mmCIF file of C-alpha atoms in Angstrom:
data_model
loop_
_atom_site.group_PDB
_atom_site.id
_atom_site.type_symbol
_atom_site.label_atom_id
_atom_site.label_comp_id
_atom_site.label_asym_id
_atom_site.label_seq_id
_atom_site.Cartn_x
_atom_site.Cartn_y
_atom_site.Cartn_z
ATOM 1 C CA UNK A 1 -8.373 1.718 18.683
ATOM 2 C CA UNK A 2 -9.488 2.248 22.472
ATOM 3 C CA UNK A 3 -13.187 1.761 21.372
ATOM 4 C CA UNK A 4 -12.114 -1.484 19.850
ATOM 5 C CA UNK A 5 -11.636 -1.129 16.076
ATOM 6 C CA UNK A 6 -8.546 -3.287 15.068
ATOM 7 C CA UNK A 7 -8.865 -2.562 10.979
ATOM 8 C CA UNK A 8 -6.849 0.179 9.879
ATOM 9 C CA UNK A 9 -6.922 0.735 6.348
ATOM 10 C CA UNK A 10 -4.435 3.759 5.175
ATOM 11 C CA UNK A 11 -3.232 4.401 1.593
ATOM 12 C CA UNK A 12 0.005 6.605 0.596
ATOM 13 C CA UNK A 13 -2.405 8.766 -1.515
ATOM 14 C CA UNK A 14 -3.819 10.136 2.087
ATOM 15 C CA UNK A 15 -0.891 11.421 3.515
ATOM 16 C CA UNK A 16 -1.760 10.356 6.683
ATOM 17 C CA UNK A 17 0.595 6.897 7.141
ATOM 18 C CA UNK A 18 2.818 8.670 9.775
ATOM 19 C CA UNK A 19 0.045 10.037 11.754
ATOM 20 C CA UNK A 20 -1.547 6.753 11.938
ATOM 21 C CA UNK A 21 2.027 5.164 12.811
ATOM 22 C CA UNK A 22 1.708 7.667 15.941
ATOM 23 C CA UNK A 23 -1.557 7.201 17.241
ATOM 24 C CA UNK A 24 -1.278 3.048 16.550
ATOM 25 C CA UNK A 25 1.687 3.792 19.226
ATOM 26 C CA UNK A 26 0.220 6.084 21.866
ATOM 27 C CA UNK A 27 -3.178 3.042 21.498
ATOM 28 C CA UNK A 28 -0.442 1.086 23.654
ATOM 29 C CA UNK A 29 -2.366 -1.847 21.249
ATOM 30 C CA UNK A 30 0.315 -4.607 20.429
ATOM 31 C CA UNK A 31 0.672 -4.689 16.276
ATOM 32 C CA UNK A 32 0.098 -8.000 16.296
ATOM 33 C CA UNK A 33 -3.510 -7.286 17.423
ATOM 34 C CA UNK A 34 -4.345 -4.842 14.578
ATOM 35 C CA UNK A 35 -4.916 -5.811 11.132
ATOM 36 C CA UNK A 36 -3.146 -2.994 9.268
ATOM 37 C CA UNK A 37 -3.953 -2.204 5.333
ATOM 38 C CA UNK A 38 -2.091 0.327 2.875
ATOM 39 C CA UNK A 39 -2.210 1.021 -0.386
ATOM 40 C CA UNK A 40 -0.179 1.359 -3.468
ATOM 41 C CA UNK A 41 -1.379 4.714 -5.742
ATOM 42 C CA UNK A 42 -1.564 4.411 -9.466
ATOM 43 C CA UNK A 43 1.323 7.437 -9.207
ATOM 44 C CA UNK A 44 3.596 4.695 -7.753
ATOM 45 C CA UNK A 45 2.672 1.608 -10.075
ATOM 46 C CA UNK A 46 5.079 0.129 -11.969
ATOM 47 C CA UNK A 47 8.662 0.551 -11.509
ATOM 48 C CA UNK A 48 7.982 2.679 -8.936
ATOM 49 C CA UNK A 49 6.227 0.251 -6.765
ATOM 50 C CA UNK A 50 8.586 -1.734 -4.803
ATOM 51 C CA UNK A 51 10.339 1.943 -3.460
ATOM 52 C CA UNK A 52 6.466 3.108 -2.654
ATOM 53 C CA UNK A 53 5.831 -0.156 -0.953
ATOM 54 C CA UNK A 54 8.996 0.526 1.619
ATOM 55 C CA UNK A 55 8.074 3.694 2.130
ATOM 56 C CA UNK A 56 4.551 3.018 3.351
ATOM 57 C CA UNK A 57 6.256 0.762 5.726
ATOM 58 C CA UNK A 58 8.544 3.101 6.656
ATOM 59 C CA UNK A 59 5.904 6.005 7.209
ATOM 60 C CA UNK A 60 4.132 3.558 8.732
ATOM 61 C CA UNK A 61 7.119 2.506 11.135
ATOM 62 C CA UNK A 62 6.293 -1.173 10.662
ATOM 63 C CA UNK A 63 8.079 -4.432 8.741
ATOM 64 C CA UNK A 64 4.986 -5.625 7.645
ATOM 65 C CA UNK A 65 1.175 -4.673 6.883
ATOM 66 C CA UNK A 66 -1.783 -7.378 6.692
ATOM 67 C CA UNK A 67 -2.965 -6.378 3.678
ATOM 68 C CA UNK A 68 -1.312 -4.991 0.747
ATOM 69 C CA UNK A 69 -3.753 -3.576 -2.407
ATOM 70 C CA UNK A 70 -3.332 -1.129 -5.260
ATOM 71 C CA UNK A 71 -5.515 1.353 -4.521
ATOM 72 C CA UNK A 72 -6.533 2.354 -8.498
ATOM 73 C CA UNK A 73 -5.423 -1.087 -10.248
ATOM 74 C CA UNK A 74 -5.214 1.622 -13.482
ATOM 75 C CA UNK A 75 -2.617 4.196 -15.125
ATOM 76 C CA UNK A 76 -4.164 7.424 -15.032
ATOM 77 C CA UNK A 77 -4.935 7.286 -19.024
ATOM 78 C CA UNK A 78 -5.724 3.208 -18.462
ATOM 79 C CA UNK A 79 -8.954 3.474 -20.958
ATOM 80 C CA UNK A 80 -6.897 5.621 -23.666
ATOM 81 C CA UNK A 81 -4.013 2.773 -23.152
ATOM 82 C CA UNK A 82 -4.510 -0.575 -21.754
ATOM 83 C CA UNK A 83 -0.984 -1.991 -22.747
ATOM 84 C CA UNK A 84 0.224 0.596 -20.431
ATOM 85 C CA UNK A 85 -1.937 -0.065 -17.878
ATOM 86 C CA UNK A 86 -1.929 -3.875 -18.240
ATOM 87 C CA UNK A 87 2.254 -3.497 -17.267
ATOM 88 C CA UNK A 88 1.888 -1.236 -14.802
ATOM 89 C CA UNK A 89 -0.428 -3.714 -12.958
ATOM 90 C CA UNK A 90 2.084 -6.736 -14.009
ATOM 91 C CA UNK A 91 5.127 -4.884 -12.295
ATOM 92 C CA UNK A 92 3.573 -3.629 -9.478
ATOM 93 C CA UNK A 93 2.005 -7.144 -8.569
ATOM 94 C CA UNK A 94 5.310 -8.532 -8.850
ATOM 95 C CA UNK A 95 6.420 -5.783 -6.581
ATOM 96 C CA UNK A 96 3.676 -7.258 -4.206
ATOM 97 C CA UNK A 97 4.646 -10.956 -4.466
ATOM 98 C CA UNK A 98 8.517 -9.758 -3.383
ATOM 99 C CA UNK A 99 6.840 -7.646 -0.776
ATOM 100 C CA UNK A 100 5.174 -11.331 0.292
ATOM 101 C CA UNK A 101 7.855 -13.567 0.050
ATOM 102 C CA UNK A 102 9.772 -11.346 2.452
ATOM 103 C CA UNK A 103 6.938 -10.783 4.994
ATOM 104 C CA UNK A 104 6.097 -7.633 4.478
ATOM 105 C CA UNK A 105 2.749 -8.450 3.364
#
């Protein structure tokens, strides 16, 4: 950030969401200026998806991020069993749209 970069793009599956919390603090950069980006992991799609999505926040220490993806739209057997897969994306998007429609994506 004090070289000018205002993109951060994290993911839960790093591990990293509360160390990049930190150092977005210490930038003294207002959170308004960076464009922040997380990830949902295909561990966390489905039912599990609306819990993952406030926890990225909250390891994150923000109410919102810019840009909200799944990071492997995909169960992890999603060629042996699309019908699985297919829900898993269907949930978790909806998961997404609530995360929208209360601004925090």
């Amino acid at each position: 950030l004090p070289g000018g970069s205002r993109l951060v793009d994290r993911g839960s599956h790093y591990g990293n969401e509360g160390e990049v919390a930190k150092a977005l603090k210490q930038s003294g950069v207002a959170r308004g200026d960076v464009k922040l980006v997380t990830k949902i992991w295909y561990d966390d799609m489905g039912d599990r998806a609306a819990e993952a999505i406030r926890g990225s926040l909250a390891r994150l220490d923000t109410d919102y991020v810019d840009l909200l993806l799944m990071h492997f739209p995909g169960s992890i057997n999603s060629l042996q069993d699309p019908e699985t897969n297919g829900r898993l994306r269907r949930q978790t998007w909806k998961a997404m749209e609530d995360a929208y429609d209360a601004g925090a994506a």
